[in-house]
């Protein structure tokens, strides 16, 4: 499904050394040592060539435990952060997800990993240049049928495609957008980096929807770019 071979791909990024399959395997072992236990998530991250989603000059750092710039003032999250979010989004039953909304999808890396974990992936991005880049990548990876990307305001969600089994935000917000909560299925999970309006500290929050309402857990400290509404 995705490019995993040796040699050089059409981006000019050679799949050797630091961007080899062995390096991805080492990344996965590091994630496992950091406490990521969901084998579906680990297998998906082992399969997707992360170096394709960053500039060639940064490709050798693609599997390091660090965030990387992707232009437009945005970043590609740490591998651990992606794995942690996806692990929390997955059903406790061990099954794959049905429909997922990826808000602030950026360069498209997380959406591609999600395509290994869900039947349908819907991605929203407010920066037109990143939408164009991710669409091109989805075409090259032959994933257009499994990932739908939309240029729009992530705070509004994607009502026509709702409800979702999981919604993941990749930016920090001072409030939880109500449309996103309402677009969750019963039993669905919303993951959002939340900013305390006083301390400005960010905390990952997991919001679950039940027939009785919404339940919230405060989890890890995180560090994300601000969540902004509108488009540009």
mmCIF file of C-alpha atoms in Angstrom:
data_model
loop_
_atom_site.group_PDB
_atom_site.id
_atom_site.type_symbol
_atom_site.label_atom_id
_atom_site.label_comp_id
_atom_site.label_asym_id
_atom_site.label_seq_id
_atom_site.Cartn_x
_atom_site.Cartn_y
_atom_site.Cartn_z
ATOM 1 C CA UNK A 1 0.000 0.000 0.000
ATOM 2 C CA UNK A 2 2.778 2.450 0.883
ATOM 3 C CA UNK A 3 6.322 2.777 -0.429
ATOM 4 C CA UNK A 4 8.626 0.553 1.597
ATOM 5 C CA UNK A 5 11.260 -0.532 -0.882
ATOM 6 C CA UNK A 6 14.903 0.303 -1.224
ATOM 7 C CA UNK A 7 16.514 2.510 -3.816
ATOM 8 C CA UNK A 8 15.272 6.016 -4.411
ATOM 9 C CA UNK A 9 11.626 7.092 -4.612
ATOM 10 C CA UNK A 10 10.188 9.866 -6.744
ATOM 11 C CA UNK A 11 10.861 12.395 -3.997
ATOM 12 C CA UNK A 12 14.587 11.809 -4.334
ATOM 13 C CA UNK A 13 14.747 10.447 -0.787
ATOM 14 C CA UNK A 14 16.907 7.363 -0.633
ATOM 15 C CA UNK A 15 15.543 4.645 1.637
ATOM 16 C CA UNK A 16 18.913 3.780 3.150
ATOM 17 C CA UNK A 17 20.692 4.444 6.432
ATOM 18 C CA UNK A 18 18.647 6.657 8.723
ATOM 19 C CA UNK A 19 15.518 6.321 6.567
ATOM 20 C CA UNK A 20 15.623 2.576 6.142
ATOM 21 C CA UNK A 21 13.094 -0.058 7.159
ATOM 22 C CA UNK A 22 15.528 -1.033 9.918
ATOM 23 C CA UNK A 23 15.377 2.494 11.296
ATOM 24 C CA UNK A 24 11.587 2.336 11.373
ATOM 25 C CA UNK A 25 11.838 -0.938 13.245
ATOM 26 C CA UNK A 26 14.154 0.692 15.796
ATOM 27 C CA UNK A 27 11.648 3.540 16.192
ATOM 28 C CA UNK A 28 8.926 0.996 16.921
ATOM 29 C CA UNK A 29 11.078 -0.754 19.516
ATOM 30 C CA UNK A 30 11.719 2.617 21.171
ATOM 31 C CA UNK A 31 7.983 3.316 21.231
ATOM 32 C CA UNK A 32 7.380 -0.069 22.820
ATOM 33 C CA UNK A 33 9.992 0.709 25.499
ATOM 34 C CA UNK A 34 8.232 4.045 26.122
ATOM 35 C CA UNK A 35 5.021 2.222 26.993
ATOM 36 C CA UNK A 36 3.147 1.986 23.684
ATOM 37 C CA UNK A 37 1.543 -1.463 23.797
ATOM 38 C CA UNK A 38 -1.069 -1.460 21.043
ATOM 39 C CA UNK A 39 0.374 -3.803 18.440
ATOM 40 C CA UNK A 40 -1.913 -2.503 15.680
ATOM 41 C CA UNK A 41 -0.572 1.019 16.206
ATOM 42 C CA UNK A 42 3.037 -0.180 16.334
ATOM 43 C CA UNK A 43 2.587 -2.208 13.139
ATOM 44 C CA UNK A 44 1.035 0.764 11.354
ATOM 45 C CA UNK A 45 3.873 3.075 12.343
ATOM 46 C CA UNK A 46 6.378 0.470 11.254
ATOM 47 C CA UNK A 47 4.746 0.324 7.835
ATOM 48 C CA UNK A 48 4.417 4.038 7.016
ATOM 49 C CA UNK A 49 7.611 5.744 5.720
ATOM 50 C CA UNK A 50 7.677 8.872 7.887
ATOM 51 C CA UNK A 51 10.612 10.393 6.006
ATOM 52 C CA UNK A 52 8.397 11.017 2.965
ATOM 53 C CA UNK A 53 6.467 13.655 4.907
ATOM 54 C CA UNK A 54 9.358 16.004 5.706
ATOM 55 C CA UNK A 55 11.791 17.982 3.592
ATOM 56 C CA UNK A 56 14.706 15.999 2.187
ATOM 57 C CA UNK A 57 17.175 17.881 4.393
ATOM 58 C CA UNK A 58 15.335 16.577 7.478
ATOM 59 C CA UNK A 59 14.739 13.028 6.248
ATOM 60 C CA UNK A 60 17.618 11.585 8.288
ATOM 61 C CA UNK A 61 15.857 12.816 11.473
ATOM 62 C CA UNK A 62 12.409 11.515 10.556
ATOM 63 C CA UNK A 63 12.543 8.580 12.987
ATOM 64 C CA UNK A 64 14.110 10.456 15.887
ATOM 65 C CA UNK A 65 11.977 11.181 18.943
ATOM 66 C CA UNK A 66 11.421 14.811 18.009
ATOM 67 C CA UNK A 67 8.961 17.119 16.275
ATOM 68 C CA UNK A 68 9.971 18.397 12.835
ATOM 69 C CA UNK A 69 8.940 21.509 10.893
ATOM 70 C CA UNK A 70 6.700 21.020 7.866
ATOM 71 C CA UNK A 71 6.412 24.670 6.847
ATOM 72 C CA UNK A 72 3.707 27.299 7.411
ATOM 73 C CA UNK A 73 4.676 27.492 11.088
ATOM 74 C CA UNK A 74 3.490 23.904 11.669
ATOM 75 C CA UNK A 75 5.235 20.759 12.892
ATOM 76 C CA UNK A 76 5.091 17.002 12.496
ATOM 77 C CA UNK A 77 4.559 15.588 16.003
ATOM 78 C CA UNK A 78 6.991 13.292 17.819
ATOM 79 C CA UNK A 79 6.506 9.623 16.892
ATOM 80 C CA UNK A 80 5.646 8.938 20.551
ATOM 81 C CA UNK A 81 2.933 11.600 20.526
ATOM 82 C CA UNK A 82 1.344 10.158 17.382
ATOM 83 C CA UNK A 83 1.485 6.637 18.803
ATOM 84 C CA UNK A 84 0.062 7.742 22.145
ATOM 85 C CA UNK A 85 -2.886 9.567 20.556
ATOM 86 C CA UNK A 86 -3.687 6.686 18.224
ATOM 87 C CA UNK A 87 -3.449 4.111 21.006
ATOM 88 C CA UNK A 88 -5.963 6.086 23.069
ATOM 89 C CA UNK A 89 -8.288 6.406 20.075
ATOM 90 C CA UNK A 90 -8.388 2.657 19.419
ATOM 91 C CA UNK A 91 -11.263 0.527 20.775
ATOM 92 C CA UNK A 92 -10.558 -1.370 23.974
ATOM 93 C CA UNK A 93 -11.818 -4.514 22.196
ATOM 94 C CA UNK A 94 -8.664 -4.601 20.069
ATOM 95 C CA UNK A 95 -10.599 -4.106 16.843
ATOM 96 C CA UNK A 96 -9.848 -1.508 14.199
ATOM 97 C CA UNK A 97 -11.728 1.773 14.034
ATOM 98 C CA UNK A 98 -14.579 2.494 11.661
ATOM 99 C CA UNK A 99 -14.591 6.199 10.824
ATOM 100 C CA UNK A 100 -12.027 8.733 12.092
ATOM 101 C CA UNK A 101 -11.749 12.524 11.791
ATOM 102 C CA UNK A 102 -8.184 13.900 11.766
ATOM 103 C CA UNK A 103 -8.383 17.631 12.568
ATOM 104 C CA UNK A 104 -5.334 19.702 11.670
ATOM 105 C CA UNK A 105 -3.975 16.932 9.469
ATOM 106 C CA UNK A 106 -0.957 18.957 8.309
ATOM 107 C CA UNK A 107 1.324 17.067 5.933
ATOM 108 C CA UNK A 108 -0.860 13.947 6.168
ATOM 109 C CA UNK A 109 1.424 11.569 8.082
ATOM 110 C CA UNK A 110 -1.008 10.806 10.901
ATOM 111 C CA UNK A 111 -3.840 10.348 8.386
ATOM 112 C CA UNK A 112 -1.795 7.734 6.528
ATOM 113 C CA UNK A 113 -1.048 5.863 9.751
ATOM 114 C CA UNK A 114 -4.759 6.043 10.589
ATOM 115 C CA UNK A 115 -5.564 4.505 7.196
ATOM 116 C CA UNK A 116 -3.911 1.326 8.526
ATOM 117 C CA UNK A 117 -6.122 1.437 11.629
ATOM 118 C CA UNK A 118 -9.526 2.559 10.378
ATOM 119 C CA UNK A 119 -11.979 1.789 7.605
ATOM 120 C CA UNK A 120 -12.432 5.473 6.691
ATOM 121 C CA UNK A 121 -10.239 8.493 7.417
ATOM 122 C CA UNK A 122 -11.445 12.069 7.015
ATOM 123 C CA UNK A 123 -8.796 14.781 7.269
ATOM 124 C CA UNK A 124 -9.367 18.524 7.706
ATOM 125 C CA UNK A 125 -6.646 21.156 7.335
ATOM 126 C CA UNK A 126 -7.008 24.951 7.392
ATOM 127 C CA UNK A 127 -3.767 25.757 5.509
ATOM 128 C CA UNK A 128 -4.216 25.397 1.756
ATOM 129 C CA UNK A 129 -0.549 24.652 1.054
ATOM 130 C CA UNK A 130 -0.604 21.684 3.420
ATOM 131 C CA UNK A 131 -3.869 20.434 1.915
ATOM 132 C CA UNK A 132 -2.281 20.454 -1.557
ATOM 133 C CA UNK A 133 0.807 18.650 -0.262
ATOM 134 C CA UNK A 134 -1.131 15.963 1.576
ATOM 135 C CA UNK A 135 -3.467 15.330 -1.370
ATOM 136 C CA UNK A 136 -0.449 14.793 -3.600
ATOM 137 C CA UNK A 137 1.010 12.340 -1.083
ATOM 138 C CA UNK A 138 -2.256 10.420 -0.754
ATOM 139 C CA UNK A 139 -2.367 10.038 -4.549
ATOM 140 C CA UNK A 140 1.215 8.808 -4.700
ATOM 141 C CA UNK A 141 0.548 6.288 -1.938
ATOM 142 C CA UNK A 142 -2.683 5.221 -3.696
ATOM 143 C CA UNK A 143 -4.767 6.100 -0.651
ATOM 144 C CA UNK A 144 -7.285 8.535 -2.188
ATOM 145 C CA UNK A 145 -10.045 5.977 -1.742
ATOM 146 C CA UNK A 146 -9.389 5.567 1.970
ATOM 147 C CA UNK A 147 -8.485 9.121 3.008
ATOM 148 C CA UNK A 148 -10.697 12.089 2.183
ATOM 149 C CA UNK A 149 -9.113 15.488 2.806
ATOM 150 C CA UNK A 150 -10.942 18.776 3.127
ATOM 151 C CA UNK A 151 -9.707 22.372 3.165
ATOM 152 C CA UNK A 152 -11.702 23.966 5.956
ATOM 153 C CA UNK A 153 -12.155 25.072 9.550
ATOM 154 C CA UNK A 154 -11.428 22.124 11.816
ATOM 155 C CA UNK A 155 -13.478 23.610 14.668
ATOM 156 C CA UNK A 156 -16.606 22.866 12.635
ATOM 157 C CA UNK A 157 -15.721 19.229 12.023
ATOM 158 C CA UNK A 158 -17.203 17.445 9.014
ATOM 159 C CA UNK A 159 -20.915 17.146 9.667
ATOM 160 C CA UNK A 160 -21.793 15.365 6.414
ATOM 161 C CA UNK A 161 -19.469 12.479 7.293
ATOM 162 C CA UNK A 162 -20.346 12.278 10.999
ATOM 163 C CA UNK A 163 -20.659 10.512 13.347
ATOM 164 C CA UNK A 164 -17.100 9.350 14.004
ATOM 165 C CA UNK A 165 -15.640 6.595 16.154
ATOM 166 C CA UNK A 166 -12.731 8.880 16.981
ATOM 167 C CA UNK A 167 -11.764 12.520 16.480
ATOM 168 C CA UNK A 168 -8.157 13.622 16.929
ATOM 169 C CA UNK A 169 -6.966 17.227 17.137
ATOM 170 C CA UNK A 170 -3.334 18.004 16.412
ATOM 171 C CA UNK A 171 -3.315 21.513 17.900
ATOM 172 C CA UNK A 172 -3.860 22.986 21.363
ATOM 173 C CA UNK A 173 -7.165 24.699 22.182
ATOM 174 C CA UNK A 174 -8.466 26.697 25.138
ATOM 175 C CA UNK A 175 -11.887 25.118 24.639
ATOM 176 C CA UNK A 176 -13.387 21.965 23.201
ATOM 177 C CA UNK A 177 -15.293 22.843 20.008
ATOM 178 C CA UNK A 178 -18.908 21.808 20.563
ATOM 179 C CA UNK A 179 -19.426 20.645 16.939
ATOM 180 C CA UNK A 180 -16.673 18.065 17.401
ATOM 181 C CA UNK A 181 -18.257 16.661 20.537
ATOM 182 C CA UNK A 182 -21.617 16.397 18.807
ATOM 183 C CA UNK A 183 -20.064 14.562 15.836
ATOM 184 C CA UNK A 184 -18.850 11.682 18.029
ATOM 185 C CA UNK A 185 -20.672 8.381 17.951
ATOM 186 C CA UNK A 186 -21.959 6.968 21.220
ATOM 187 C CA UNK A 187 -18.859 5.236 22.543
ATOM 188 C CA UNK A 188 -16.629 7.492 20.457
ATOM 189 C CA UNK A 189 -13.493 9.219 21.693
ATOM 190 C CA UNK A 190 -12.220 12.763 21.183
ATOM 191 C CA UNK A 191 -8.536 13.536 21.841
ATOM 192 C CA UNK A 192 -7.582 17.178 22.222
ATOM 193 C CA UNK A 193 -4.545 19.039 23.605
ATOM 194 C CA UNK A 194 -6.152 21.500 26.029
ATOM 195 C CA UNK A 195 -4.601 24.815 27.108
ATOM 196 C CA UNK A 196 -5.275 26.143 30.611
ATOM 197 C CA UNK A 197 -6.281 29.778 30.118
ATOM 198 C CA UNK A 198 -4.418 30.856 33.286
ATOM 199 C CA UNK A 199 -1.234 28.777 33.422
ATOM 200 C CA UNK A 200 -1.030 28.243 29.627
ATOM 201 C CA UNK A 201 0.022 24.665 30.311
ATOM 202 C CA UNK A 202 -1.172 22.033 27.840
ATOM 203 C CA UNK A 203 -2.714 18.723 28.839
ATOM 204 C CA UNK A 204 -4.019 15.918 26.658
ATOM 205 C CA UNK A 205 -7.710 15.361 27.301
ATOM 206 C CA UNK A 206 -9.704 12.284 26.369
ATOM 207 C CA UNK A 207 -13.434 12.881 26.020
ATOM 208 C CA UNK A 208 -15.732 9.882 25.650
ATOM 209 C CA UNK A 209 -19.387 10.024 24.649
ATOM 210 C CA UNK A 210 -21.918 7.743 26.337
ATOM 211 C CA UNK A 211 -25.725 7.631 26.166
ATOM 212 C CA UNK A 212 -25.694 9.678 29.393
ATOM 213 C CA UNK A 213 -23.327 12.399 28.174
ATOM 214 C CA UNK A 214 -19.615 13.179 27.932
ATOM 215 C CA UNK A 215 -16.858 12.006 30.265
ATOM 216 C CA UNK A 216 -13.444 13.635 30.362
ATOM 217 C CA UNK A 217 -10.008 12.455 31.495
ATOM 218 C CA UNK A 218 -6.927 14.624 31.881
ATOM 219 C CA UNK A 219 -3.829 12.733 30.788
ATOM 220 C CA UNK A 220 -0.275 13.667 29.726
ATOM 221 C CA UNK A 221 1.381 17.052 29.487
ATOM 222 C CA UNK A 222 1.787 17.899 25.783
ATOM 223 C CA UNK A 223 3.169 20.685 23.604
ATOM 224 C CA UNK A 224 1.329 21.610 20.400
ATOM 225 C CA UNK A 225 0.977 24.639 18.154
ATOM 226 C CA UNK A 226 -2.194 26.679 18.873
ATOM 227 C CA UNK A 227 -5.508 25.544 17.431
ATOM 228 C CA UNK A 228 -6.919 28.283 15.196
ATOM 229 C CA UNK A 229 -10.310 28.544 13.565
ATOM 230 C CA UNK A 230 -10.913 29.776 10.034
ATOM 231 C CA UNK A 231 -8.805 29.064 6.950
ATOM 232 C CA UNK A 232 -5.716 30.552 5.320
#
